């Protein structure tokens, strides 16, 4: 079962990492082989499935996102916990958003799915 204190700390560090625009800091939360899905992957990464696998592919996508949104800032609204996942609800550059993050046994993100208003 996911510890609520751990989930809240991870969410706050995740938000802080994105707000720092430091790609290495952002990626530090993720496993090397993690999978990311987002409706914006098709637009920015040219992947029609909306899914990317592994840090190199996702890093290129996020680097482009940070380039296109130089004033990117996330406002943390809530952290919701599940058994092996958490959802970070926040307000971003495009309005309300939520990221569902599935964790491995070491607390690293193995899968992520972005949802937007």
mmCIF file of C-alpha atoms in Angstrom:
data_model
loop_
_atom_site.group_PDB
_atom_site.id
_atom_site.type_symbol
_atom_site.label_atom_id
_atom_site.label_comp_id
_atom_site.label_asym_id
_atom_site.label_seq_id
_atom_site.Cartn_x
_atom_site.Cartn_y
_atom_site.Cartn_z
ATOM 1 C CA UNK A 1 0.000 0.000 0.000
ATOM 2 C CA UNK A 2 1.311 3.439 -0.893
ATOM 3 C CA UNK A 3 2.196 5.558 2.130
ATOM 4 C CA UNK A 4 0.316 8.890 2.030
ATOM 5 C CA UNK A 5 3.239 10.859 3.469
ATOM 6 C CA UNK A 6 5.596 9.442 0.820
ATOM 7 C CA UNK A 7 3.043 10.213 -1.915
ATOM 8 C CA UNK A 8 2.643 13.815 -0.742
ATOM 9 C CA UNK A 9 6.424 14.327 -0.567
ATOM 10 C CA UNK A 10 6.887 12.834 -4.037
ATOM 11 C CA UNK A 11 4.134 15.051 -5.440
ATOM 12 C CA UNK A 12 5.638 18.215 -3.969
ATOM 13 C CA UNK A 13 9.132 17.328 -5.231
ATOM 14 C CA UNK A 14 7.676 16.459 -8.659
ATOM 15 C CA UNK A 15 5.949 19.873 -8.832
ATOM 16 C CA UNK A 16 9.113 21.647 -7.634
ATOM 17 C CA UNK A 17 11.209 19.792 -10.239
ATOM 18 C CA UNK A 18 8.906 20.874 -13.062
ATOM 19 C CA UNK A 19 8.829 24.448 -11.785
ATOM 20 C CA UNK A 20 12.648 24.470 -11.761
ATOM 21 C CA UNK A 21 12.666 23.547 -15.497
ATOM 22 C CA UNK A 22 15.599 21.222 -14.678
ATOM 23 C CA UNK A 23 15.076 18.211 -16.945
ATOM 24 C CA UNK A 24 17.563 16.015 -15.053
ATOM 25 C CA UNK A 25 15.746 16.758 -11.786
ATOM 26 C CA UNK A 26 12.401 15.917 -13.392
ATOM 27 C CA UNK A 27 13.684 12.649 -14.879
ATOM 28 C CA UNK A 28 15.291 11.576 -11.578
ATOM 29 C CA UNK A 29 11.856 10.430 -10.354
ATOM 30 C CA UNK A 30 11.473 7.917 -13.181
ATOM 31 C CA UNK A 31 12.867 4.486 -14.042
ATOM 32 C CA UNK A 32 14.982 4.289 -17.186
ATOM 33 C CA UNK A 33 12.333 2.148 -18.911
ATOM 34 C CA UNK A 34 9.211 4.053 -17.841
ATOM 35 C CA UNK A 35 6.254 4.612 -20.142
ATOM 36 C CA UNK A 36 4.574 7.980 -20.594
ATOM 37 C CA UNK A 37 1.218 8.676 -22.202
ATOM 38 C CA UNK A 38 -0.180 12.106 -22.981
ATOM 39 C CA UNK A 39 -2.459 13.621 -25.590
ATOM 40 C CA UNK A 40 0.336 16.116 -26.361
ATOM 41 C CA UNK A 41 2.860 13.413 -27.323
ATOM 42 C CA UNK A 42 1.255 13.088 -30.755
ATOM 43 C CA UNK A 43 1.536 16.850 -31.319
ATOM 44 C CA UNK A 44 5.015 17.508 -29.929
ATOM 45 C CA UNK A 45 6.807 14.181 -30.425
ATOM 46 C CA UNK A 46 5.022 13.061 -33.573
ATOM 47 C CA UNK A 47 4.004 9.741 -31.997
ATOM 48 C CA UNK A 48 0.365 9.081 -32.998
ATOM 49 C CA UNK A 49 -0.192 6.533 -30.198
ATOM 50 C CA UNK A 50 0.382 9.243 -27.568
ATOM 51 C CA UNK A 51 2.860 6.940 -25.779
ATOM 52 C CA UNK A 52 6.622 7.008 -25.338
ATOM 53 C CA UNK A 53 8.875 4.393 -23.738
ATOM 54 C CA UNK A 54 12.141 5.105 -21.923
ATOM 55 C CA UNK A 55 13.950 8.168 -20.634
ATOM 56 C CA UNK A 56 15.646 9.201 -23.908
ATOM 57 C CA UNK A 57 12.355 9.411 -25.818
ATOM 58 C CA UNK A 58 10.474 11.129 -23.002
ATOM 59 C CA UNK A 59 13.394 13.487 -22.293
ATOM 60 C CA UNK A 60 13.312 14.721 -25.897
ATOM 61 C CA UNK A 61 9.547 15.287 -25.655
ATOM 62 C CA UNK A 62 9.798 17.125 -22.333
ATOM 63 C CA UNK A 63 12.747 19.220 -23.527
ATOM 64 C CA UNK A 64 10.560 20.399 -26.416
ATOM 65 C CA UNK A 65 7.673 21.112 -24.043
ATOM 66 C CA UNK A 66 9.937 23.193 -21.792
ATOM 67 C CA UNK A 67 11.269 25.048 -24.842
ATOM 68 C CA UNK A 68 7.744 25.841 -26.071
ATOM 69 C CA UNK A 69 6.521 26.867 -22.610
ATOM 70 C CA UNK A 70 9.357 28.914 -21.069
ATOM 71 C CA UNK A 71 7.035 30.279 -18.363
ATOM 72 C CA UNK A 72 5.734 26.829 -17.396
ATOM 73 C CA UNK A 73 4.570 26.756 -13.785
ATOM 74 C CA UNK A 74 2.511 24.122 -11.967
ATOM 75 C CA UNK A 75 0.333 24.970 -8.975
ATOM 76 C CA UNK A 76 -0.174 21.885 -6.793
ATOM 77 C CA UNK A 77 -3.839 21.391 -5.927
ATOM 78 C CA UNK A 78 -4.046 17.876 -4.455
ATOM 79 C CA UNK A 79 -2.358 14.515 -4.157
ATOM 80 C CA UNK A 80 -4.564 11.434 -4.347
ATOM 81 C CA UNK A 81 -3.189 8.030 -3.355
ATOM 82 C CA UNK A 82 -3.979 4.515 -4.505
ATOM 83 C CA UNK A 83 -2.416 1.153 -3.797
ATOM 84 C CA UNK A 84 0.608 1.491 -6.093
ATOM 85 C CA UNK A 85 -0.077 4.833 -7.729
ATOM 86 C CA UNK A 86 -0.771 8.449 -7.007
ATOM 87 C CA UNK A 87 -2.471 11.247 -8.878
ATOM 88 C CA UNK A 88 -1.098 14.756 -8.793
ATOM 89 C CA UNK A 89 -3.805 17.310 -9.505
ATOM 90 C CA UNK A 90 -2.445 20.683 -10.526
ATOM 91 C CA UNK A 91 -3.076 23.828 -12.521
ATOM 92 C CA UNK A 92 -0.652 24.250 -15.396
ATOM 93 C CA UNK A 93 -0.117 26.375 -18.474
ATOM 94 C CA UNK A 94 -3.192 24.903 -20.163
ATOM 95 C CA UNK A 95 -5.533 24.836 -17.173
ATOM 96 C CA UNK A 96 -6.379 21.970 -14.847
ATOM 97 C CA UNK A 97 -4.364 18.778 -15.220
ATOM 98 C CA UNK A 98 -3.684 15.499 -13.449
ATOM 99 C CA UNK A 99 -0.846 13.016 -13.725
ATOM 100 C CA UNK A 100 -1.363 9.438 -12.640
ATOM 101 C CA UNK A 101 1.975 7.933 -11.607
ATOM 102 C CA UNK A 102 2.400 4.186 -11.056
ATOM 103 C CA UNK A 103 5.355 3.341 -8.818
ATOM 104 C CA UNK A 104 7.649 0.361 -8.561
ATOM 105 C CA UNK A 105 8.636 -1.235 -5.241
ATOM 106 C CA UNK A 106 11.505 1.260 -4.860
ATOM 107 C CA UNK A 107 9.141 4.245 -5.203
ATOM 108 C CA UNK A 108 10.290 5.202 -8.709
ATOM 109 C CA UNK A 109 7.777 6.009 -11.418
ATOM 110 C CA UNK A 110 7.346 3.132 -13.855
ATOM 111 C CA UNK A 111 4.379 4.491 -15.794
ATOM 112 C CA UNK A 112 2.788 7.918 -16.094
ATOM 113 C CA UNK A 113 -0.369 9.197 -17.752
ATOM 114 C CA UNK A 114 -1.156 12.883 -18.198
ATOM 115 C CA UNK A 115 -4.737 14.169 -18.311
ATOM 116 C CA UNK A 116 -5.822 17.680 -19.221
ATOM 117 C CA UNK A 117 -8.937 19.772 -18.943
#
